[in-house]
Short mmCIF file of C-alpha atoms in Angstrom, two decimals:
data_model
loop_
_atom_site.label_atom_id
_atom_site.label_comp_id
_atom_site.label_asym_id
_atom_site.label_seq_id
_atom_site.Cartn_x
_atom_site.Cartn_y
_atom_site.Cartn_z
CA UNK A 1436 0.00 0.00 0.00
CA UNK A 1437 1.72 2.78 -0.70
CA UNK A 1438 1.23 5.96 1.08
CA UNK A 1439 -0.82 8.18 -1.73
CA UNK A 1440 -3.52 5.52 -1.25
CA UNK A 1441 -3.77 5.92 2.27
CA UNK A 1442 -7.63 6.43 2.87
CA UNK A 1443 -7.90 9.55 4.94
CA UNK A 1444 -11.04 8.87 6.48
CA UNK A 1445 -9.83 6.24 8.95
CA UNK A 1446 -8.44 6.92 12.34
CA UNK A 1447 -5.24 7.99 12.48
CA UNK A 1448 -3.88 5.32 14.10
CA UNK A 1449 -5.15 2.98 11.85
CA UNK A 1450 -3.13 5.63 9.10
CA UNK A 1451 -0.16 5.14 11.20
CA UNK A 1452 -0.80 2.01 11.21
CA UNK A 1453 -0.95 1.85 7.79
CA UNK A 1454 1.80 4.30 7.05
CA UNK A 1455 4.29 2.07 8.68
CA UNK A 1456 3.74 -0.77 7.26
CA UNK A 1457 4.30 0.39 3.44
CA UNK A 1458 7.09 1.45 4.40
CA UNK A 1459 8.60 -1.90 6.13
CA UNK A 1460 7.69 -3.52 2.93
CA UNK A 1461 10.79 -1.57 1.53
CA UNK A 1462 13.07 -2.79 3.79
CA UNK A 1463 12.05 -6.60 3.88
CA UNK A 1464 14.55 -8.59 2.81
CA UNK A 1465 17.23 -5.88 2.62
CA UNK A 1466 20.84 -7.17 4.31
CA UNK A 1467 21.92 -3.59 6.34
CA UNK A 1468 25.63 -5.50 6.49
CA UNK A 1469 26.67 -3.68 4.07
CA UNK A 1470 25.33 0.06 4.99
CA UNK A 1471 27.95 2.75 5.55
CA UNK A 1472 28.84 2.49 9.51
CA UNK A 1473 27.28 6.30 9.59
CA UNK A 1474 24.15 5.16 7.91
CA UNK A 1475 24.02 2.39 10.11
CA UNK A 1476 24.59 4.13 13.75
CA UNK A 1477 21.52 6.88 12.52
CA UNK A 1478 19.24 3.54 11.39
CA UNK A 1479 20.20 1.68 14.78
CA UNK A 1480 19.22 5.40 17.01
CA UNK A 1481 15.95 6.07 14.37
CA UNK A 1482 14.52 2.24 15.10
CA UNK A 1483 15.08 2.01 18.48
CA UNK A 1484 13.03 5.78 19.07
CA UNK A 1485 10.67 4.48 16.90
CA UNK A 1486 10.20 1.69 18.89
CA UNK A 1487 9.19 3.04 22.18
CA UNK A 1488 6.96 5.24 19.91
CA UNK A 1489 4.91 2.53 18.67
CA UNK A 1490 5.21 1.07 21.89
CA UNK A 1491 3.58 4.19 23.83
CA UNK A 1492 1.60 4.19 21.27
CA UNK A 1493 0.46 0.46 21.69
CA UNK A 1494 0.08 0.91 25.22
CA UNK A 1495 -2.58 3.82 24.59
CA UNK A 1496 -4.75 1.13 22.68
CA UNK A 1497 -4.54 -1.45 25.59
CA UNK A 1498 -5.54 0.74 28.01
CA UNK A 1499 -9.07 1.74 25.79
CA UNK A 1500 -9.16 -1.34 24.89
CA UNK A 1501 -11.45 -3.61 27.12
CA UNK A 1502 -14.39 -3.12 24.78
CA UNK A 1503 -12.56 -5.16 22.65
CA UNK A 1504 -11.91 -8.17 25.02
CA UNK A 1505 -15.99 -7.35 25.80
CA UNK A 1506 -17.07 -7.75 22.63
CA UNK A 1507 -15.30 -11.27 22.10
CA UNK A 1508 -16.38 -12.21 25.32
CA UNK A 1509 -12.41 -11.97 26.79
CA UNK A 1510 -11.90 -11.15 30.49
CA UNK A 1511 -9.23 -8.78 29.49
CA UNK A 1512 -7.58 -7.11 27.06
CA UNK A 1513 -4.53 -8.69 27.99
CA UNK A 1514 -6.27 -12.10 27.43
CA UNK A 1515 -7.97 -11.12 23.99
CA UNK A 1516 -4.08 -9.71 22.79
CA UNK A 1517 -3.01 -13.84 24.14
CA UNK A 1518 -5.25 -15.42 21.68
CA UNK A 1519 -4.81 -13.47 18.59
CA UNK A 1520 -1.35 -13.18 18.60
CA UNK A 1521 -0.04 -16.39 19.95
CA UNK A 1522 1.85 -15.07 23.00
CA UNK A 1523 2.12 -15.61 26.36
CA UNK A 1524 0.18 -14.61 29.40
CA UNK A 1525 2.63 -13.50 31.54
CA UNK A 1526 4.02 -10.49 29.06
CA UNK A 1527 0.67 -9.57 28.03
CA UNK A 1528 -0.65 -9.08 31.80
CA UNK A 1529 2.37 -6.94 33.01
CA UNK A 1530 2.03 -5.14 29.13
CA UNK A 1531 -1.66 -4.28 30.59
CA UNK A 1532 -0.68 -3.14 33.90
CA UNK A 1533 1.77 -0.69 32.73
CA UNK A 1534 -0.69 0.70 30.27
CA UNK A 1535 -3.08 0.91 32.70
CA UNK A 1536 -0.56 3.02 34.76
CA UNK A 1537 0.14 5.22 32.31
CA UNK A 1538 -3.37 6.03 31.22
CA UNK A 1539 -4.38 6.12 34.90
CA UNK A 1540 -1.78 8.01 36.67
CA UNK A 1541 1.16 8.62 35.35
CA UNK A 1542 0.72 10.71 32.20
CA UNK A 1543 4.36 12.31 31.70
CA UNK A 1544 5.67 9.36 31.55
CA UNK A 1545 3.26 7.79 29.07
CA UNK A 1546 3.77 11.55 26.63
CA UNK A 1547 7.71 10.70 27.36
CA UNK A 1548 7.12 7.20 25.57
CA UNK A 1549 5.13 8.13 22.93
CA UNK A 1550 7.78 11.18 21.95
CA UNK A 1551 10.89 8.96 23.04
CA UNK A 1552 12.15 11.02 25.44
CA UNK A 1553 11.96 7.73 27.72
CA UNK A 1554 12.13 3.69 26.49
CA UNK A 1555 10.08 1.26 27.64
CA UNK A 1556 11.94 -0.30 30.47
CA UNK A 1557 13.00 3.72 31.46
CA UNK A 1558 9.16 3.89 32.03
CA UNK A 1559 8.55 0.19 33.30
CA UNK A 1560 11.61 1.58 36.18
CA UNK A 1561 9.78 5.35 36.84
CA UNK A 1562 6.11 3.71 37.00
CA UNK A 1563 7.18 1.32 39.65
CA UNK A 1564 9.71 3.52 41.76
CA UNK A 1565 6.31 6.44 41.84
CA UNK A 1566 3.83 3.37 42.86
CA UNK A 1567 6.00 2.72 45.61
CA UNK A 1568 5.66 6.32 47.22
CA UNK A 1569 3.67 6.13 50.49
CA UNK A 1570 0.16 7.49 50.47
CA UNK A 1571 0.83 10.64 52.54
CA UNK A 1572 2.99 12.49 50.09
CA UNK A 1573 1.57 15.04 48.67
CA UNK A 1574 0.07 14.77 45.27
CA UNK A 1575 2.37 18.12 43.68
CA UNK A 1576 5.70 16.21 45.26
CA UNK A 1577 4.82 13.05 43.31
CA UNK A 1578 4.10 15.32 40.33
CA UNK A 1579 7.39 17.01 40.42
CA UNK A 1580 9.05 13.17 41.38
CA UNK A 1581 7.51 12.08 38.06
CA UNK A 1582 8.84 15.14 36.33
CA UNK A 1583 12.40 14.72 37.75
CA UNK A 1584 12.74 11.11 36.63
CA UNK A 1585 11.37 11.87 33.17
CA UNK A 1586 14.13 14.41 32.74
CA UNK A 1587 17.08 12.23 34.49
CA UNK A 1588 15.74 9.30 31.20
CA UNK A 1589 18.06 11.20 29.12
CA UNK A 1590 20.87 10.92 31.51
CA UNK A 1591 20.36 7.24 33.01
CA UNK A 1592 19.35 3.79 31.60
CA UNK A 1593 17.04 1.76 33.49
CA UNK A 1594 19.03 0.44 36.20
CA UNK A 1595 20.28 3.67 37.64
CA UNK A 1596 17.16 5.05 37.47
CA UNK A 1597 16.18 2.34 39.30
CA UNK A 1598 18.53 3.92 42.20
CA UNK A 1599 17.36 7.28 41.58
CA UNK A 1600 14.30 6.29 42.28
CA UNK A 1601 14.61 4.90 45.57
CA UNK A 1602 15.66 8.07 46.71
CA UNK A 1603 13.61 10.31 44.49
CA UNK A 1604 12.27 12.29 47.84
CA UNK A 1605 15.64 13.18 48.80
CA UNK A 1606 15.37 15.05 45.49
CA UNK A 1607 12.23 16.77 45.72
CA UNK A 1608 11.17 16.97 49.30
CA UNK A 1609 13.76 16.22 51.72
CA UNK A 1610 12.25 17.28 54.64
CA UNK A 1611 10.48 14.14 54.33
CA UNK A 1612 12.61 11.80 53.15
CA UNK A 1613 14.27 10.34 55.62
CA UNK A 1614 11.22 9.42 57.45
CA UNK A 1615 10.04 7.76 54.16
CA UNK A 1616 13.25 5.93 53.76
CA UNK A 1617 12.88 4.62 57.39
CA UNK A 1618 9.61 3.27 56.78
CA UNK A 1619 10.61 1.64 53.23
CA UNK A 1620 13.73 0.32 54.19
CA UNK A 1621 11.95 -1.49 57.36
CA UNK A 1622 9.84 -2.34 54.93
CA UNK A 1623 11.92 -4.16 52.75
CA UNK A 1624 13.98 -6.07 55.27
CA UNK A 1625 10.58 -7.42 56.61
CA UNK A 1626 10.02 -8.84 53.06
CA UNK A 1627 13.57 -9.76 53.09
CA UNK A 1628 13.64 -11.74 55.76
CA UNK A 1629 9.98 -13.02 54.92
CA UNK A 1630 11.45 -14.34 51.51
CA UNK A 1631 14.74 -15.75 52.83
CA UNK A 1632 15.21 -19.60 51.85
CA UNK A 1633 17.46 -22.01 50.81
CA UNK A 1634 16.35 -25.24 47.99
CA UNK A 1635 18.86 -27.86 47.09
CA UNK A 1636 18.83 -30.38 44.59
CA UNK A 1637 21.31 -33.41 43.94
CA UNK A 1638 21.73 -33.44 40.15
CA UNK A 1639 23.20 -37.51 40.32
CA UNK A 1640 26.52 -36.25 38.34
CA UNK A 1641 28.25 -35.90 41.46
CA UNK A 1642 27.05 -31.93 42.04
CA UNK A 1643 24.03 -30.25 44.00
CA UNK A 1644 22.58 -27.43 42.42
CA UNK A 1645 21.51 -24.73 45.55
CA UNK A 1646 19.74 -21.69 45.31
CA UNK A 1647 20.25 -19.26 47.71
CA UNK A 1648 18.26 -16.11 48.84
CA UNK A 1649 19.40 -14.02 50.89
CA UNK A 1650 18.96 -10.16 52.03
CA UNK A 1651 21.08 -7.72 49.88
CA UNK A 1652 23.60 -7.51 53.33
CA UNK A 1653 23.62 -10.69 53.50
CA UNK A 1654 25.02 -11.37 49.51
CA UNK A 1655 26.92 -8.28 49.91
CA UNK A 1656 29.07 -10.43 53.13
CA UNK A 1657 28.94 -13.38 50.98
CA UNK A 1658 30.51 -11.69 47.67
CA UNK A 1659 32.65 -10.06 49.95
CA UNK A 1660 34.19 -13.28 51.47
CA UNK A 1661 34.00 -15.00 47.68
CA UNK A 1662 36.47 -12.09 46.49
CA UNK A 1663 38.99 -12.81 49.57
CA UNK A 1664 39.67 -16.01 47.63
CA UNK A 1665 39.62 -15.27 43.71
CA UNK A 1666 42.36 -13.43 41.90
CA UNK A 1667 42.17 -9.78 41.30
CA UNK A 1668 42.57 -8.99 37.69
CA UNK A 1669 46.03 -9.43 35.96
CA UNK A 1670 48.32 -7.64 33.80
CA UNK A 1671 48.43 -9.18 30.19
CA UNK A 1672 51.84 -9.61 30.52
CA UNK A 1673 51.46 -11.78 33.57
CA UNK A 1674 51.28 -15.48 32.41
CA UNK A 1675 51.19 -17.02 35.78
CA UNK A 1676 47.95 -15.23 36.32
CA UNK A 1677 46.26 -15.87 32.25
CA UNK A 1678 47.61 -19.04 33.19
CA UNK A 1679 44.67 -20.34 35.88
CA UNK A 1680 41.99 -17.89 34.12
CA UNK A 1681 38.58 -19.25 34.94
CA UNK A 1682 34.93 -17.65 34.49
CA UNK A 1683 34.19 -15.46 37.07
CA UNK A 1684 31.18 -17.64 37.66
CA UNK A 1685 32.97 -20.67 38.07
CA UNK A 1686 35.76 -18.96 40.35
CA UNK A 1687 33.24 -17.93 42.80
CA UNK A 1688 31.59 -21.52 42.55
CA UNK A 1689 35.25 -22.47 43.59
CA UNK A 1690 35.77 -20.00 46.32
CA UNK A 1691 32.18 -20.59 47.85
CA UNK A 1692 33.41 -24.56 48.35
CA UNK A 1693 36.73 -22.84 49.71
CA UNK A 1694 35.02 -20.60 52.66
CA UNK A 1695 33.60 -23.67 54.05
CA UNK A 1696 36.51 -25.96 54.13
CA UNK A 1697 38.16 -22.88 56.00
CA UNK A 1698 34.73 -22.35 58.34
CA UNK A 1699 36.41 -23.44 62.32
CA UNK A 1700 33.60 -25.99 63.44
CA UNK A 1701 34.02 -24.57 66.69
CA UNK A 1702 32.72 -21.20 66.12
CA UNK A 1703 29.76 -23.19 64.73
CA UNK A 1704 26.92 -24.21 67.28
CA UNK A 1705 26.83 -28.30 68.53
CA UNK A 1706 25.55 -30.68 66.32
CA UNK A 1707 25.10 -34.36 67.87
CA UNK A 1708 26.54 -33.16 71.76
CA UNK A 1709 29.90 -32.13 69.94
CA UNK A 1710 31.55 -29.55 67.39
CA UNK A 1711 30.16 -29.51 64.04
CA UNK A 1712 32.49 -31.82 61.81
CA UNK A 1713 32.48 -33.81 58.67
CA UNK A 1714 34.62 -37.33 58.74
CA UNK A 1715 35.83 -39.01 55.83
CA UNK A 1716 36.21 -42.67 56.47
CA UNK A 1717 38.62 -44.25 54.11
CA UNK A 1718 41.16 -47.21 54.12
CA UNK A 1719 44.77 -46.93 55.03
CA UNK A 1720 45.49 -48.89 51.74
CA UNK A 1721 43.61 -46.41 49.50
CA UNK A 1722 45.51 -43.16 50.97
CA UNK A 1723 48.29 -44.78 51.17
CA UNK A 1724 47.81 -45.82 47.29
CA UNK A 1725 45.58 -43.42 45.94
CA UNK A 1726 43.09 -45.64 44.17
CA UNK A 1727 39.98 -46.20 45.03
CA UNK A 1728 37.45 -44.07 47.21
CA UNK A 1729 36.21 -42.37 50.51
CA UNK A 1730 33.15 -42.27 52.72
CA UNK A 1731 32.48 -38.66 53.10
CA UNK A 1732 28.96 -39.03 55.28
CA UNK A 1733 26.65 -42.28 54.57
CA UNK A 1734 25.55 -41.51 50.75
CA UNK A 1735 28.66 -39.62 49.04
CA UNK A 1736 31.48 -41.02 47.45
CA UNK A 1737 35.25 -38.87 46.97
CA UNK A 1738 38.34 -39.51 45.49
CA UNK A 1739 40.99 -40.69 47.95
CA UNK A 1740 43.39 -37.69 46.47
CA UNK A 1741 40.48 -35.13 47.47
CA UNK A 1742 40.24 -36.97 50.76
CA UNK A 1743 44.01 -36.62 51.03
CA UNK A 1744 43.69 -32.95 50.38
CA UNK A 1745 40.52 -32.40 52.59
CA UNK A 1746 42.72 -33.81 55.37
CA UNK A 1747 45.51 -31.87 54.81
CA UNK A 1748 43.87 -28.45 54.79
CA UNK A 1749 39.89 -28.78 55.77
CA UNK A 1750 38.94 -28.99 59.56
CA UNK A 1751 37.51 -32.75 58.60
CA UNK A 1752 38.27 -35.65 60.38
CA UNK A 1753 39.92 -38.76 58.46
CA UNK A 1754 38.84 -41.65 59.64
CA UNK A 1755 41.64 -44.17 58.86
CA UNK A 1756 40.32 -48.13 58.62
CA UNK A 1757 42.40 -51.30 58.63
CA UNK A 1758 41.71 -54.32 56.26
CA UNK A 1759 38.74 -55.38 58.71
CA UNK A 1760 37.38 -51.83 58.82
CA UNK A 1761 39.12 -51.09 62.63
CA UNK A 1762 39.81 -47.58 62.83
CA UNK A 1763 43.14 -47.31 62.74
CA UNK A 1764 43.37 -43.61 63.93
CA UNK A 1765 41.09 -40.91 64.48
CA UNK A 1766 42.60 -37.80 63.09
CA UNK A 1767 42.04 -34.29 64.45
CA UNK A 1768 41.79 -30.80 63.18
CA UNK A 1769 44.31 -30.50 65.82
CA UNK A 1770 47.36 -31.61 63.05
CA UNK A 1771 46.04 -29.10 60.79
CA UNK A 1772 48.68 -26.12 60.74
CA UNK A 1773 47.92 -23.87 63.59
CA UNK A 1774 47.33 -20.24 63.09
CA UNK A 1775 50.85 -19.01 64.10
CA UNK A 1776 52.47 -21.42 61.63
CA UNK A 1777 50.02 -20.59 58.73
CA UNK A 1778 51.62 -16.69 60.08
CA UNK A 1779 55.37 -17.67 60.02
CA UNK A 1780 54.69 -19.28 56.75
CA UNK A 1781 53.47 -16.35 55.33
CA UNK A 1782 56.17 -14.31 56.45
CA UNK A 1783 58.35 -17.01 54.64
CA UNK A 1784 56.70 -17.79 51.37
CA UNK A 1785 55.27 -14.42 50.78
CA UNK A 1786 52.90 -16.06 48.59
CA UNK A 1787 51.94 -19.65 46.38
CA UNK A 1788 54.75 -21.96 46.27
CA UNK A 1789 54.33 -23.34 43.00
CA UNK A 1790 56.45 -22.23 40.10
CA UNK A 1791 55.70 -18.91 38.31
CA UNK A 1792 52.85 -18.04 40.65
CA UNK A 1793 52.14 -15.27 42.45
CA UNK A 1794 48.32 -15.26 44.22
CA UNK A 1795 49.67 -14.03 47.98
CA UNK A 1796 49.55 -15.74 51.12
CA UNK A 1797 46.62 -14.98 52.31
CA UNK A 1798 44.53 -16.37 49.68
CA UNK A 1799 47.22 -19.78 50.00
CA UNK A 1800 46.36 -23.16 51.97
CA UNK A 1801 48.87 -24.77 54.28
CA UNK A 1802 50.13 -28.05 52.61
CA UNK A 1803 51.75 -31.21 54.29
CA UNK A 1804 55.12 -30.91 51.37
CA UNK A 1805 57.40 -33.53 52.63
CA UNK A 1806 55.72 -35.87 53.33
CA UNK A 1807 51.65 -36.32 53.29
CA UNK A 1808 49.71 -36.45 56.38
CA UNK A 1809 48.67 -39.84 55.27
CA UNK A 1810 51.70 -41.13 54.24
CA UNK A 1811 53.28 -39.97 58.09
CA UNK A 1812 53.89 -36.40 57.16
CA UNK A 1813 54.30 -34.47 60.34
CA UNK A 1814 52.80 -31.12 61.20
CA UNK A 1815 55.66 -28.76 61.23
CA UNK A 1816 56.59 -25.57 59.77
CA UNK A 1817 59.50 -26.93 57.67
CA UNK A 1818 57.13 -29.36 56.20
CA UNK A 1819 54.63 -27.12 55.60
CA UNK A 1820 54.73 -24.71 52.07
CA UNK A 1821 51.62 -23.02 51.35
CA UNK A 1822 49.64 -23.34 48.03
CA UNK A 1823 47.04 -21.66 46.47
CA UNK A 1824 43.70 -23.69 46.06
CA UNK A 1825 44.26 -24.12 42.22
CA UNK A 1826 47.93 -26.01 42.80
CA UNK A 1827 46.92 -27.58 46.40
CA UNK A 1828 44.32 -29.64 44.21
CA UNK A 1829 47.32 -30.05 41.73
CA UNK A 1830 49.63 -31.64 44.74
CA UNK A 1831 46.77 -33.81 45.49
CA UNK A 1832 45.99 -34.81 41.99
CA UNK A 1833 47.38 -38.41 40.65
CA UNK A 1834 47.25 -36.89 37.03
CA UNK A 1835 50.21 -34.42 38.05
CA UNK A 1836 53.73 -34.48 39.45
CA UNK A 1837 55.71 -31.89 41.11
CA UNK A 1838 59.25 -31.34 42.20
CA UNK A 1839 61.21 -29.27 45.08
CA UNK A 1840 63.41 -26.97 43.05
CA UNK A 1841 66.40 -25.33 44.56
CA UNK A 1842 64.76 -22.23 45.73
CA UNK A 1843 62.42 -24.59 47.75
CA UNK A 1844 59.27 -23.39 44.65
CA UNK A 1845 57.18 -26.68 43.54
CA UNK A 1846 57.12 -27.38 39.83
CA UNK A 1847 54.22 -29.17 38.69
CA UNK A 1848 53.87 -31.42 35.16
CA UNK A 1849 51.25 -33.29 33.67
CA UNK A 1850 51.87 -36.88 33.87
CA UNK A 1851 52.56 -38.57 30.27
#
């Protein structure tokens, strides 16, 4: 259809309507690969306004548009929009209560959408942070918070103004605000709390997945302790560091089994009339050899070199069995290294052991070098180097070997 045909008569948003779409036809199936980079950057910024045009403009319609879902007997709008255009509920209901908040209340914002000055999640982010507003404030502050948070669009994308909004009275009427932010931030922690819970889920590959959730505070600690044990970022030209490079995601997974092999079970409260502890129960032949497996509680199964290394450095207690299952000895978190010698070996290593590495002491385990615990390795500070938790798992891994070089560093190799 091209535009001369356009029949002036209908509404004009059916002539909108009907305006854009002869002139998509002229761009269907034309490749923009190949567009002058200028051309292309003014296309990218011209769609995407155009976008939250139509969008505001969309939103208008749904919110007049319930004698349309009446007239086909739908409940809603939102409902009658499900059917006809094969989508889902969920995107359609929250579409309809924003439009219904813009056509209701909040009628900047919905001008701002339909002349771009704000996107659709900029307005999703503004409607929500002025719903939130207590009752009491007065209707010309909420006016002028609306206002302010229109303008600051231009400025800030959603999440920012997100932020802004939470504190959009400390803008406009700070005599009141911190009242209000007493009340909302008692607020949220009693939802907080209210929606704090833990779920796990054995996956039968050997991993559980757990989901967490926690107050903000709360994950703020936790992140906090997760970053005491992952690398800070690296020079390029520092190959030990690109040379242990994981996915943040997967080095926090890594640090978050870390912090609780370092937890002290005696800061933690009883559990059975005694300290909280975990025992692995293995065979003196296996850690002596290597092959084979550990008990760690009545349904799990590890590898006798991560039993070795969970007795070396973890506060858990090996339990050591003959060839008729006696226990031979009952180890104790007692022969793990003892704060002062973790300290003195700090002062003396400065930092990781192994060869070309650099992560510092702190962030290192204590590791039984001469000898292994559970081949008679003795607790001392001459047999002790420390490791970080990358190449403590190495010196515990069958797949590697390392050597003492001269300058007492461990050089690791992958066995052949």
């Amino acid at each position: 259809m091209s535009t001369s045909s356009i029949d002036a008569s209908r509404h004009p948003y059916l002539r909108a309507a009907d305006q854009i779409a002869s002139a998509i036809k002229d761009v269907v199936g034309v490749d923009p690969t190949f567009m002058p980079t200028r051309d292309k950057a003014e296309a990218l910024l011209a769609f995407s306004s155009l976008a939250s045009q139509l969008e505001g403009c969309r939103l208008s319609l749904i919110a007049a548009g319930q004698d349309v879902a009446d007239r086909d007997a739908a409940r809603t709008v939102a409902g009658w929009l499900e059917t006809r255009t094969q989508t889902d509920h969920g995107p359609n209901h929250r579409t309809l209560q924003l439009a219904e908040a813009l056509d209701r209340r909040w009628h900047q914002v919905a001008r701002a959408l339909i002349e771009a000055r704000v996107n659709v999640a900029q307005a999703e982010v503004i409607v929500r942070a002025l719903d939130e507003l207590p009752d009491d404030v007065p209707d010309e502050t909420v006016r002028q918070a609306e206002a302010h948070l229109v303008l600051e669009a231009s400025h800030f994308g959603p999440t920012a103004l997100r932020r802004l909004g939470r504190r959009i009275l400390e803008v406009v009427a700070p005599d009141v605000a911190e009242d209000q932010e007493r009340q909302a931030l008692e607020h949220e922690e009693q939802h907080a709390a209210r929606g704090t819970s833990l779920f796990s889920q054995r996956l039968g590959d050997g991993t559980t997945r757990i989901t967490i959730r926690v107050p903000d505070a709360c994950a703020a600690r936790l992140h906090a302790y997760l970053e005491a044990f992952t690398s800070p970022r690296r020079s390029l030209g520092d190959a030990a560091g690109l040379a242990d490079r994981v996915p943040s995601y997967q080095a926090k997974g890594q640090a978050f089994c870390a912090l609780l092999e370092s937890l002290d079970p005696r800061r933690a409260p009883l559990h059975g009339g005694d300290a909280t502890t975990v025992m692995v129960t293995v065979s003196l032949e296996t850690l002596r050899s290597g092959v084979g497996g550990a008990n760690l509680g009545p349904d799990d199964r590890i590898s006798a070199h991560e039993a070795r290394r969970l007795a070396c450095t973890a506060k858990i207690i090996p339990v050591v069995l003959g060839a008729k299952s006696e226990v031979l000895d009952l180890g104790r978190s007692a022969r793990l290294f003892s704060p002062a010698q973790r300290k003195a070996m700090a002062i003396r290593d400065k930092h990781c052991r192994a060869e070309g590495c650099s992560k510092p002491a702190s962030w290192c385990e204590a590791h039984h070098h001469k000898a292994r615990w559970s081949q008679g390795g003795r607790t001392d500070l001459a047999d002790g180097i420390l490791l970080c938790s990358w190449h403590h798992h190495r010196a515990h891994d069958d797949r590697y070997l390392h050597e003492e070089l001269p300058n007492g560093d461990v050089r690791f190799s992958r066995r052949r």
